[in-house]
Tab-separated table of C-alpha atoms in Angstrom:
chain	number	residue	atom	x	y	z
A	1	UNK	CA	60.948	181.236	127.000
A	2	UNK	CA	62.397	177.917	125.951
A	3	UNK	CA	61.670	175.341	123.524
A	4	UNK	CA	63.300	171.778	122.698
A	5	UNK	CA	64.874	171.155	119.395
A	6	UNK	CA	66.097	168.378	117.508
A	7	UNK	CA	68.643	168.642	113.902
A	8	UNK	CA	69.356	166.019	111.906
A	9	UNK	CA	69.398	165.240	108.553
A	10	UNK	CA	68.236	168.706	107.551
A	11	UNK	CA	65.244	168.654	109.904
A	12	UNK	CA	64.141	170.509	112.364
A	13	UNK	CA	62.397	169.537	115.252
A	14	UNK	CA	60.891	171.946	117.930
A	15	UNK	CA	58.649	171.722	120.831
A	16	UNK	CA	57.387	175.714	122.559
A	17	UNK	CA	57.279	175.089	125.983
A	18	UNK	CA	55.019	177.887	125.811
A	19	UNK	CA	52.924	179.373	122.928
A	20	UNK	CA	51.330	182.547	124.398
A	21	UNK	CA	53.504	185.028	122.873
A	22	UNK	CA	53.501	183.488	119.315
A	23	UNK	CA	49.750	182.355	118.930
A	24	UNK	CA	48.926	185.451	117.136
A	25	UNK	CA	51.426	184.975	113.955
A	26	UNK	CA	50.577	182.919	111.202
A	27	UNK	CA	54.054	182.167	110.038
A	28	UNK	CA	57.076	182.304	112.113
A	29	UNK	CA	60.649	182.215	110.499
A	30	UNK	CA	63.529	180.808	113.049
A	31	UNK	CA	66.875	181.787	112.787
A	32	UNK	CA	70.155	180.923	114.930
A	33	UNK	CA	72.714	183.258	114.969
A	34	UNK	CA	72.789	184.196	111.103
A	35	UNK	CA	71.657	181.377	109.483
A	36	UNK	CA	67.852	181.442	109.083
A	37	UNK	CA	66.704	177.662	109.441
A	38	UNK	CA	63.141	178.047	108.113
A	39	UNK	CA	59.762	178.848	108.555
A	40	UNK	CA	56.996	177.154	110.957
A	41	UNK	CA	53.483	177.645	110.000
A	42	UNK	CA	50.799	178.414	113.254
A	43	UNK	CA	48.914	175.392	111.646
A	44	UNK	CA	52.227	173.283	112.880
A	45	UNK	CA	52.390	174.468	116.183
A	46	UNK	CA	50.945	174.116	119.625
A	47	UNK	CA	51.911	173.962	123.069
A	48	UNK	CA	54.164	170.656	123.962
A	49	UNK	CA	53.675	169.424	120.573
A	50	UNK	CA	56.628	168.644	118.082
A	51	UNK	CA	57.130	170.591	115.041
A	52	UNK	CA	59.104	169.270	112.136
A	53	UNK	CA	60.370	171.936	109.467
A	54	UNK	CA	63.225	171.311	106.716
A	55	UNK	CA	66.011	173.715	107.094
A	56	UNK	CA	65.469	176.319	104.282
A	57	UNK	CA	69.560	174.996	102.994
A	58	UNK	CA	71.223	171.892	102.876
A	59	UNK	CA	73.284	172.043	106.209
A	60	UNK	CA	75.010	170.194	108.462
A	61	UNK	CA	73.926	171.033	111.766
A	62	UNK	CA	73.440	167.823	113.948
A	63	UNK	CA	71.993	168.637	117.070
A	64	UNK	CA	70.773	165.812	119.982
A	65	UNK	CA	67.088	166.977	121.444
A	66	UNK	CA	68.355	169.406	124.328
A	67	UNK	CA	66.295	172.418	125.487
A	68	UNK	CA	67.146	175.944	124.820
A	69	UNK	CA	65.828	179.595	125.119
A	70	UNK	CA	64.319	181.717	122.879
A	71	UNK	CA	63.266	185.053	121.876
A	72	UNK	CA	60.793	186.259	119.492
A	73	UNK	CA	61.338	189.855	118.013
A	74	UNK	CA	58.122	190.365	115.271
A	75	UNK	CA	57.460	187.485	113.493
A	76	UNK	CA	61.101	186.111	114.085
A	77	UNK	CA	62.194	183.405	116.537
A	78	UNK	CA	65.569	183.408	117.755
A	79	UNK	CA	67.338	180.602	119.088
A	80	UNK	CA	70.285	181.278	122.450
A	81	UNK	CA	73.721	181.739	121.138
A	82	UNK	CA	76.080	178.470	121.401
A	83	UNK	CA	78.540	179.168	124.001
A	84	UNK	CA	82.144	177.006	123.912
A	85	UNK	CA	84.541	175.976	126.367
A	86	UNK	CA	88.085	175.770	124.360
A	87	UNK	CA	89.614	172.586	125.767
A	88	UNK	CA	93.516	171.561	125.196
A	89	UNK	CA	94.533	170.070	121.639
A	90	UNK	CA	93.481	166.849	120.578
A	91	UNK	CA	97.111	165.056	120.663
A	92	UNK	CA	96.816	165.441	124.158
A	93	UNK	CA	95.427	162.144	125.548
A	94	UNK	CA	94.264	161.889	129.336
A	95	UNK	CA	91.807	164.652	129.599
A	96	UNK	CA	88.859	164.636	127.394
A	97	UNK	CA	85.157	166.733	127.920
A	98	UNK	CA	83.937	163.663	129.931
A	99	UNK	CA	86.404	163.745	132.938
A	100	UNK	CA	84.804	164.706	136.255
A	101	UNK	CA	88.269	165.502	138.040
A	102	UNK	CA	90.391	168.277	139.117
A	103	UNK	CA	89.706	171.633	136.641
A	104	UNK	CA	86.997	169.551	134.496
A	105	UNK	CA	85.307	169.131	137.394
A	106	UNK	CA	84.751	172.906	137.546
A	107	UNK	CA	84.131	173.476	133.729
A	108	UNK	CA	81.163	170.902	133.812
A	109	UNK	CA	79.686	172.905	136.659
A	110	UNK	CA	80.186	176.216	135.221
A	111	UNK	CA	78.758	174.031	131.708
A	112	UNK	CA	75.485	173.152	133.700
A	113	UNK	CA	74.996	176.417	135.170
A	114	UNK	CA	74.927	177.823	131.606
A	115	UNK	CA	72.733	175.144	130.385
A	116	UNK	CA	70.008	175.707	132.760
A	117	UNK	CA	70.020	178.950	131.786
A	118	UNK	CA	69.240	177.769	128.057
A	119	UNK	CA	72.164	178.357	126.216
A	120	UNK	CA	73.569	175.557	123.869
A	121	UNK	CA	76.836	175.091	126.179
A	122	UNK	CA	79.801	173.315	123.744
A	123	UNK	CA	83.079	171.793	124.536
A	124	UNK	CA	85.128	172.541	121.398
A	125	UNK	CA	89.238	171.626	121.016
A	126	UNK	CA	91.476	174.011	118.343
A	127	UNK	CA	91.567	171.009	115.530
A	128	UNK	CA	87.979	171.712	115.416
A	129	UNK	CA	88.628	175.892	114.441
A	130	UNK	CA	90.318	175.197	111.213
A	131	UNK	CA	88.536	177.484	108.741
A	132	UNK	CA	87.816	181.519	109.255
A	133	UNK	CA	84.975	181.197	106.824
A	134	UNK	CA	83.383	178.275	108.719
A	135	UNK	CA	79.670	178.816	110.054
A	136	UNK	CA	80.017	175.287	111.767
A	137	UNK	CA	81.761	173.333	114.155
A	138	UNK	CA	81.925	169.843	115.374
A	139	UNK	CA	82.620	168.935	119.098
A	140	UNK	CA	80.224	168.149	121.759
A	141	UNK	CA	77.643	169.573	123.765
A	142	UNK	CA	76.320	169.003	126.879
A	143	UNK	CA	72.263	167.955	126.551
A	144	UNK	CA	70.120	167.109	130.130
A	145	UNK	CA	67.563	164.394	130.289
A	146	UNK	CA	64.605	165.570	131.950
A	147	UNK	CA	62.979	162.146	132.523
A	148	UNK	CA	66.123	161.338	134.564
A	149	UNK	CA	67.704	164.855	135.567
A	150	UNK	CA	70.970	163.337	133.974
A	151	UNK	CA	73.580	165.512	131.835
A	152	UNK	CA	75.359	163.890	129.420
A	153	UNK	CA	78.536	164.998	127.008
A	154	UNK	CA	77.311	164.460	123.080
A	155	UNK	CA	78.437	164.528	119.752
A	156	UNK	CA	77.511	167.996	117.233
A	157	UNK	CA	77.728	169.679	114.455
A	158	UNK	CA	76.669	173.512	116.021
A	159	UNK	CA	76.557	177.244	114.449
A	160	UNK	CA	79.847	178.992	115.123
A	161	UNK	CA	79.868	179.944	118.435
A	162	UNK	CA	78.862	183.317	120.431
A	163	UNK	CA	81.180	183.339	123.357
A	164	UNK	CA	84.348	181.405	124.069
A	165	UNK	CA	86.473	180.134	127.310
A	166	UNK	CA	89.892	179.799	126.840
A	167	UNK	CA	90.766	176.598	128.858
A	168	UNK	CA	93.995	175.001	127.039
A	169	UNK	CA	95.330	174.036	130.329
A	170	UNK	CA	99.648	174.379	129.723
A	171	UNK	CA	101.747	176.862	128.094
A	172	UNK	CA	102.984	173.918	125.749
A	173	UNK	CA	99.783	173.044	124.849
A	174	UNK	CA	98.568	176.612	123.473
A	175	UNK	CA	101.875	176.946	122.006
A	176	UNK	CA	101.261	174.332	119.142
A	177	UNK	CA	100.570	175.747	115.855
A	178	UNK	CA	96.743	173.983	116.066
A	179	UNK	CA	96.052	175.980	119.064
A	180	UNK	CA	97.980	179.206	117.628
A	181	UNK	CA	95.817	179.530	114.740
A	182	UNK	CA	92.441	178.681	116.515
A	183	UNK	CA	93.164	181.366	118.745
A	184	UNK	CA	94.491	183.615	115.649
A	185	UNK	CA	90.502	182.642	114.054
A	186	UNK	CA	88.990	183.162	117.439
A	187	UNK	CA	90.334	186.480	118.672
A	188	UNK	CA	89.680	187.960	115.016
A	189	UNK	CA	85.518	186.582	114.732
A	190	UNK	CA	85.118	187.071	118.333
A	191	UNK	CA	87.153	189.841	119.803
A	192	UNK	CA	86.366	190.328	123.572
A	193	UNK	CA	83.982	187.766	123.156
A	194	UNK	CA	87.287	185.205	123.200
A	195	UNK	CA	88.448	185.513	127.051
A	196	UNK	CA	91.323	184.110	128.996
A	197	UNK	CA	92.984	184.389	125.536
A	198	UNK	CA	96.863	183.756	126.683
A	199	UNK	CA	98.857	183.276	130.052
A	200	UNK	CA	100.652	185.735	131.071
A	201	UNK	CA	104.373	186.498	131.180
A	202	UNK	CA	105.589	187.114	134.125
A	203	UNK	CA	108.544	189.963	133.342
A	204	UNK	CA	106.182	191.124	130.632
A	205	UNK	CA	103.646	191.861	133.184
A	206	UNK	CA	106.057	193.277	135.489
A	207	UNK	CA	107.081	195.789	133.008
A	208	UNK	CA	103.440	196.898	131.963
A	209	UNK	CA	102.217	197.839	135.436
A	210	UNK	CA	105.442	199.360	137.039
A	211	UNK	CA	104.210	202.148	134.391
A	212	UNK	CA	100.924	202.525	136.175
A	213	UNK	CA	101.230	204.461	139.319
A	214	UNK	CA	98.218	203.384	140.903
A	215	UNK	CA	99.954	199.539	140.692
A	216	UNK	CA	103.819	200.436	141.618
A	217	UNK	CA	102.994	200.678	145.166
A	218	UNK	CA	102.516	196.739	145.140
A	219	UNK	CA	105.312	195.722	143.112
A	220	UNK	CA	108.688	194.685	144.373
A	221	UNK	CA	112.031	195.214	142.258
A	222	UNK	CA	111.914	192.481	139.456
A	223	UNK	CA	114.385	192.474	136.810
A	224	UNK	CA	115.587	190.019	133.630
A	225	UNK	CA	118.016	187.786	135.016
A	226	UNK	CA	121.519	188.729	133.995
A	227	UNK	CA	124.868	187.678	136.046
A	228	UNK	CA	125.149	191.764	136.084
A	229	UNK	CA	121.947	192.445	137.801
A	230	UNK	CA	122.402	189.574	140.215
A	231	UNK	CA	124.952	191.222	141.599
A	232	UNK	CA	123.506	194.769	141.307
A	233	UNK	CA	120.219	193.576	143.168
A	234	UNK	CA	122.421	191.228	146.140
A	235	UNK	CA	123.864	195.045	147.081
A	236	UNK	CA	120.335	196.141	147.336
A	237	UNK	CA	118.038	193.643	149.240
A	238	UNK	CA	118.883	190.825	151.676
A	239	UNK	CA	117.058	188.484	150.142
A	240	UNK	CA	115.953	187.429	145.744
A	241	UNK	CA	113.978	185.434	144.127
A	242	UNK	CA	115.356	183.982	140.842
A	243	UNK	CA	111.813	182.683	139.003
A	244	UNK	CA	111.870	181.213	135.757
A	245	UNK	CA	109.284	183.499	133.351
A	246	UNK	CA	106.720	181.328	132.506
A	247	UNK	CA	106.611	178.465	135.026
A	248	UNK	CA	104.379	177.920	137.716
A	249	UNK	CA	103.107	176.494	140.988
A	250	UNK	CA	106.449	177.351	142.241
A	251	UNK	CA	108.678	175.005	139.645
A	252	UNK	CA	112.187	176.052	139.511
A	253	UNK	CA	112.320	179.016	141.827
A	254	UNK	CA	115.500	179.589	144.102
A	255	UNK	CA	115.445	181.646	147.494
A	256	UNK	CA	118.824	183.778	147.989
A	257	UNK	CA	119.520	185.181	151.434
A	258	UNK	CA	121.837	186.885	153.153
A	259	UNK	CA	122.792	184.859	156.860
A	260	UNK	CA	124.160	187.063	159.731
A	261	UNK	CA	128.144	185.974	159.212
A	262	UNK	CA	127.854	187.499	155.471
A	263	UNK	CA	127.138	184.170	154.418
A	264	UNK	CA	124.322	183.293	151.957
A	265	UNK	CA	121.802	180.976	151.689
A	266	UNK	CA	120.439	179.149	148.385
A	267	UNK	CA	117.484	177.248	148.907
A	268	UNK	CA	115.396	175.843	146.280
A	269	UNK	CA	112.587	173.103	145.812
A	270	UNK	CA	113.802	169.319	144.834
A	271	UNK	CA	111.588	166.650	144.607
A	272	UNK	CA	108.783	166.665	147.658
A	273	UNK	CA	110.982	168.817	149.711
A	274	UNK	CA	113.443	171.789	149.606
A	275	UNK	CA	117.392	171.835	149.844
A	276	UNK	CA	119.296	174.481	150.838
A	277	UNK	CA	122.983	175.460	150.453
A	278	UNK	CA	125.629	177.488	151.954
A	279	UNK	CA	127.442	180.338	149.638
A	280	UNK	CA	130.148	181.873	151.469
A	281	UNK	CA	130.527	185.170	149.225
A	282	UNK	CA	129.568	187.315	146.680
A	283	UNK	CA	132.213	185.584	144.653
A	284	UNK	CA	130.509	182.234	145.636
A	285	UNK	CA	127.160	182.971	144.532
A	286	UNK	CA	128.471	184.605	140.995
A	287	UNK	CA	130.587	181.255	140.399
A	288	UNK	CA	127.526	179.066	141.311
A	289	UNK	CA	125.318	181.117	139.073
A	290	UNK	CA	128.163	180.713	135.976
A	291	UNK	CA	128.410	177.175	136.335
A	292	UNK	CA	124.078	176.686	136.733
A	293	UNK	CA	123.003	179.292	133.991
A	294	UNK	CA	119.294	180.391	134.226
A	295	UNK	CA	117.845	181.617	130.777
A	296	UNK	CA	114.551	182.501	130.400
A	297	UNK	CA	114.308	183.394	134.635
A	298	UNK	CA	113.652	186.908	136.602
A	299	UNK	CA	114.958	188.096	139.624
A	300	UNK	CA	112.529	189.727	142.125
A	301	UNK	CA	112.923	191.313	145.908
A	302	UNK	CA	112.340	189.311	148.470
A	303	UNK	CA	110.638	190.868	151.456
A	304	UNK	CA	109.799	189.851	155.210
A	305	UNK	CA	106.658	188.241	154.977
A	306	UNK	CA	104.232	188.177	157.647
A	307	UNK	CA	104.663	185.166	159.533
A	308	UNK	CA	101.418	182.752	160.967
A	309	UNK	CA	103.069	180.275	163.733
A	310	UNK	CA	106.596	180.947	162.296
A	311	UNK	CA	105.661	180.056	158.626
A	312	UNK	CA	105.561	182.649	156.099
A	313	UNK	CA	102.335	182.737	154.862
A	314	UNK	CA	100.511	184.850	151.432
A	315	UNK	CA	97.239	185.649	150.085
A	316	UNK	CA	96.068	183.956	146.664
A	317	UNK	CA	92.674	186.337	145.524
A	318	UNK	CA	90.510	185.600	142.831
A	319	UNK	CA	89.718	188.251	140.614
A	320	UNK	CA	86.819	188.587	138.430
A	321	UNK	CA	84.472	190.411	135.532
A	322	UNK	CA	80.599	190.885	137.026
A	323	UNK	CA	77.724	190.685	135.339
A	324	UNK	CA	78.542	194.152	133.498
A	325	UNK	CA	81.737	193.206	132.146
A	326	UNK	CA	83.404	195.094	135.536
A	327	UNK	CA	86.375	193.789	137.606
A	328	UNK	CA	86.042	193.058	141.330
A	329	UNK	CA	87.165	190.984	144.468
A	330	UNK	CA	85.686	187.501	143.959
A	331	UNK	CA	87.111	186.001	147.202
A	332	UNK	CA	90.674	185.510	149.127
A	333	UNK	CA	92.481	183.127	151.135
A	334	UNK	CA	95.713	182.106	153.344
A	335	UNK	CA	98.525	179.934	151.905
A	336	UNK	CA	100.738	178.880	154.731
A	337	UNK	CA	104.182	177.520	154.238
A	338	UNK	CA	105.463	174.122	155.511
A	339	UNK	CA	108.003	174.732	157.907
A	340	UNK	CA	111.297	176.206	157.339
A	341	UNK	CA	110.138	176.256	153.678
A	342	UNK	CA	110.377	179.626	151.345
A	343	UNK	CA	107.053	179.242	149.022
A	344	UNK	CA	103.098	178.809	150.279
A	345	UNK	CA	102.076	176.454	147.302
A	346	UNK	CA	99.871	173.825	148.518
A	347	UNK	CA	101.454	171.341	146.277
A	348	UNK	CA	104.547	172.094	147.893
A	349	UNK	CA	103.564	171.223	151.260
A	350	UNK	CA	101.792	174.683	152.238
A	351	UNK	CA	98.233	174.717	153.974
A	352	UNK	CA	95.030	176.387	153.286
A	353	UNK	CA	93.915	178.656	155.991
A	354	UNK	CA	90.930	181.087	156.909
A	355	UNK	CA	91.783	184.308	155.681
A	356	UNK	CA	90.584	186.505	158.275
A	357	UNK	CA	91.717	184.148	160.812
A	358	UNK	CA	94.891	184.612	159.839
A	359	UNK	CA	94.527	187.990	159.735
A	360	UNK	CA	93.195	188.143	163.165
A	361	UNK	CA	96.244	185.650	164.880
A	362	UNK	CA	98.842	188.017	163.385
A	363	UNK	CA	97.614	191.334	162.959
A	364	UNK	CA	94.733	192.172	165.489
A	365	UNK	CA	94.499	195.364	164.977
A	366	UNK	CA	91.146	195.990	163.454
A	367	UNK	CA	91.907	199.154	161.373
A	368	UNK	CA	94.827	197.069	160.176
A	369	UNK	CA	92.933	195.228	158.724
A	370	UNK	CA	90.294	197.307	157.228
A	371	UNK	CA	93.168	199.085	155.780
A	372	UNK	CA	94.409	195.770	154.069
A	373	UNK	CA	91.235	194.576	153.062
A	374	UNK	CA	90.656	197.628	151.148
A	375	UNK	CA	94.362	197.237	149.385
A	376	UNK	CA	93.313	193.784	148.798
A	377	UNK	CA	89.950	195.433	146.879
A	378	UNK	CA	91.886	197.778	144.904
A	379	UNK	CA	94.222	195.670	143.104
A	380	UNK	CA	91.849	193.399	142.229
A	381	UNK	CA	91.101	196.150	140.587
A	382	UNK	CA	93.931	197.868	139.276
A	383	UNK	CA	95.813	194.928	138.235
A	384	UNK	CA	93.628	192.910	135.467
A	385	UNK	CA	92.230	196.035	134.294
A	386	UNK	CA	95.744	197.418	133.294
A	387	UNK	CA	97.189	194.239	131.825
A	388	UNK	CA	94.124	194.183	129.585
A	389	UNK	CA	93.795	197.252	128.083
A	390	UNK	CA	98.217	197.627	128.135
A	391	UNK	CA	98.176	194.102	126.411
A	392	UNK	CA	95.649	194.251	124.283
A	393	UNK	CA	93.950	191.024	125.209
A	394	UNK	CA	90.328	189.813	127.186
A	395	UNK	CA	90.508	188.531	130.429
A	396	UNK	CA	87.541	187.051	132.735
A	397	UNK	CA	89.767	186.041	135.447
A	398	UNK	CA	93.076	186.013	137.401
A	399	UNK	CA	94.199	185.129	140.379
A	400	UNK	CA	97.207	186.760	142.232
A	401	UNK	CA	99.552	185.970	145.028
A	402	UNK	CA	99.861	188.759	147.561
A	403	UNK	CA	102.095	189.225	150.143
A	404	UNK	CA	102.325	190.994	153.643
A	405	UNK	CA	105.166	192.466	154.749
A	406	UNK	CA	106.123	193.290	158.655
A	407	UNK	CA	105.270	196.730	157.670
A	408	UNK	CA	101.885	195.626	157.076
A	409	UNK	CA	102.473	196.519	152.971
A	410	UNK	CA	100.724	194.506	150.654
A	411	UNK	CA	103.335	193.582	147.355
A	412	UNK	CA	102.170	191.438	144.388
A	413	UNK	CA	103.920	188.480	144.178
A	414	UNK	CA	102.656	186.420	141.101
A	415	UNK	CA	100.007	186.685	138.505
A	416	UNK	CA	98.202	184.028	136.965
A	417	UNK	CA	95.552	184.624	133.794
A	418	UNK	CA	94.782	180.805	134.039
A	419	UNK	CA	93.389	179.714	137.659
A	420	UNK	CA	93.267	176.710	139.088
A	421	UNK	CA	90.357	175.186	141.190
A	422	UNK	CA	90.401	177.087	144.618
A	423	UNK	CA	90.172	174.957	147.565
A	424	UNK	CA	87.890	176.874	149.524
A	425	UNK	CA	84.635	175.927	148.672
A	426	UNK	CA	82.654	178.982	149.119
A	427	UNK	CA	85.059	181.342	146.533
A	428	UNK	CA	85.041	178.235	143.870
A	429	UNK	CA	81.380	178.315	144.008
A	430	UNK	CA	81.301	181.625	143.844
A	431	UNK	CA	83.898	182.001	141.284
A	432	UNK	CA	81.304	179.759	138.770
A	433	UNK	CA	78.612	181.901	139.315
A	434	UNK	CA	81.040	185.057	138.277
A	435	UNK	CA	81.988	183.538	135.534
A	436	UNK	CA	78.586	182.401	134.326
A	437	UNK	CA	76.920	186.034	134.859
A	438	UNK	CA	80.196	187.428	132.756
A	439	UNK	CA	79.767	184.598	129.910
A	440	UNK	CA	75.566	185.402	129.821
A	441	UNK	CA	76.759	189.138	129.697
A	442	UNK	CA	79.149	188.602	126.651
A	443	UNK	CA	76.424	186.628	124.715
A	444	UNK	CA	74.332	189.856	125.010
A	445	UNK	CA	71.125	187.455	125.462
A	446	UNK	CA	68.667	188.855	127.751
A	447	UNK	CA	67.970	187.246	131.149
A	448	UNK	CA	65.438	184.547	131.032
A	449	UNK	CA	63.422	182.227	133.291
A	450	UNK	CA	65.699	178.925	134.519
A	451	UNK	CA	64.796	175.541	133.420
């Protein structure tokens, strides 16, 4: 059921859609959240017709006209819960609720798909969490003009909300002592209800699931970087990564490989391209690795990946909660690398491919691939559901880079708790949808007719 309200200036305004299940009471109080607004007499109302009522407290909710669900439990009508969208700080200039491009292009869908399910959809920043004791906050929310079937991005003063999306887009940027203590607020009022709360560190991560044995069969070796275990892990593998912890997109990672003639080669990315260098020893590669010190970096195996054309390529899968708060398989594809090149990042010159096209061209072998497609099922599983409950924390999403090795092995190659837009249009779409059956399902609002 859904109804169009107005606030301002300690009035209410409201317009039922629909009157057939509240004809019969002859007063009906409205509440929103826990704040009881006031009380609407059946003299006052009737189908399509306005409504005015003074909030029962001086308040300052300021609300545009938008339409929103209801319920009515006895003689009580409640209002949706406001959902929010947690946007990056506000001393960060550039990207504001407005902008239609790159992951605010996906937020404003997953926004509209919320509002035409009648929930009060907000896009709040951490300045605006300041107080634990506040019932209020200001941002903006998104209202839709039926005359013109336009959306449009307003000013508001709205109840505290019900659910919250983490989407402070850089490490940096959540690291400020604003977003800190919003979050701090947030996770203690909302609890699960607060999702995507952190990114994730990669070593930290590492170390959680290597003690679950239903994840250690897709991990490789990965270690804190130390001079020592450099040279413990070049006797072990022929080939390391050296990753800095919490970078990513590929920034700053180095490729170390052992050549046929007990040479080694360094490559890493510079610039638009990637450089690589010869090492002619052990010695060579501890003296390079004295003089260019990497703090804050891991070392992981490298393996033989699967190669498409001969160019490595890797999986990046979406995972996701359901409509009843489960995790599952939201969609996969290929990430093939530029040639010669050591990492599958699109950015970095890699290409998007079909995923079971790939798999076709270089495996064939149909029970292969069954096999792999059910590995690729269970740690979309396994994965996000041990980080959260090891960590402590409430995740919606993550997306993880898989790769293949010649034995057909599936290893986990990076985690990320903060996905980008995918570039296949079929799993972003379908990511959306995930995420706004998940968000409905944290609200704990009943399913109700669209508008």
């Amino acid at each position: 059921m859904l109804c169009t309200i107005q606030i301002k200036q300690n009035e209410l305004s409201i317009k039922f859609h629909a009157v057939t299940e509240i004809i019969h009471h002859k007063m009906l109080r409205i509440q929103w959240g826990n704040e009881k607004l006031g009380v609407l007499s059946s003299k006052k109302y009737k189908e399509n017709i306005v409504s005015k009522i003074r909030l029962l407290k001086t308040s300052p909710l300021s609300i545009p006209t938008t339409i929103i669900k209801y319920q009515k439990i006895g003689d009580t009508i409640f209002l949706a819960p406001v959902i929010s969208i947690l946007l990056d700080p506000c001393c960060v200039k550039g990207k504001t609720v407005k902008s239609k491009k790159g992951k605010m292009e996906v937020l404003n869908q997953l926004a509209y798909n919320l509002l035409t399910q009648g929930f009060l959809i907000s896009a709040v920043q951490p300045d605006d969490i300041l107080v634990k004791e506040d019932q209020y906050i200001a941002g903006h929310i998104l209202t839709k003009d039926p005359r013109r079937m336009k959306t449009n991005w307003q000013k508001a003063v709205f109840p505290f909300p019900k659910v919250v999306y983490n989407q402070i887009s850089a490490r940096n940027w959540e690291a400020f002592k604003v977003s800190q203590n919003a979050k701090e607020i947030l996770n203690c009022r909302l609890g699960k209800r607060f999702f995507n709360s952190c990114f994730l560190n990669k070593f930290t991560s590492y170390d959680i699931l290597q003690n679950n044995p239903n994840a250690t069969p897709f991990l490789l070796d990965t270690r804190k970087y130390s001079l020592k275990t450099l040279k413990e892990m070049l006797n072990l593998y022929d080939s390391l990564y050296i990753k800095p912890v919490r970078n990513s997109l590929g920034v700053g990672i180095l490729r170390l490989k052992k050549m046929n003639d007990r040479k080694f080669s360094l490559q890493a990315k510079k610039d638009n391209g990637f450089v690589s260098y010869t090492l002619k020893s052990k010695s060579d590669i501890m003296k390079f690795f004295q003089v260019h010190r990497h703090k804050g970096y891991l070392i992981q195996q490298g393996i033989e990946l699967l190669q498409y054309n001969n160019r490595i390529f890797d999986i990046r899968a979406l995972a996701q909660k359901n409509s009843k708060g489960n995790w599952q398989l939201t969609g996969a594809g290929a990430r093939v690398a530029a040639p010669n090149a050591f990492m599958t990042h699109v950015p970095n010159g890699g290409e998007i491919f079909n995923l079971t096209h790939i798999f076709t061209q270089t495996i064939g072998k149909q029970e292969v691939i069954t096999k792999l497609q059910k590995q690729l099922d269970e740690i979309a599983v396994v994965i996000p559901e041990t980080l959260e409950r090891e960590l402590g924390l409430h995740f919606g999403e993550i997306s993880m880079d898989i790769g293949i090795s010649r034995e057909y092995r599936m290893y986990l190659i990076e985690i990320n708790a903060k996905p980008m837009r995918f570039d296949e249009p079929e799993i972003q779409k379908k990511s959306v949808e995930n995420l706004t059956h998940y968000i409905s399902y944290l609200s704990s609002w009943d399913e109700m007719p669209d508008m």
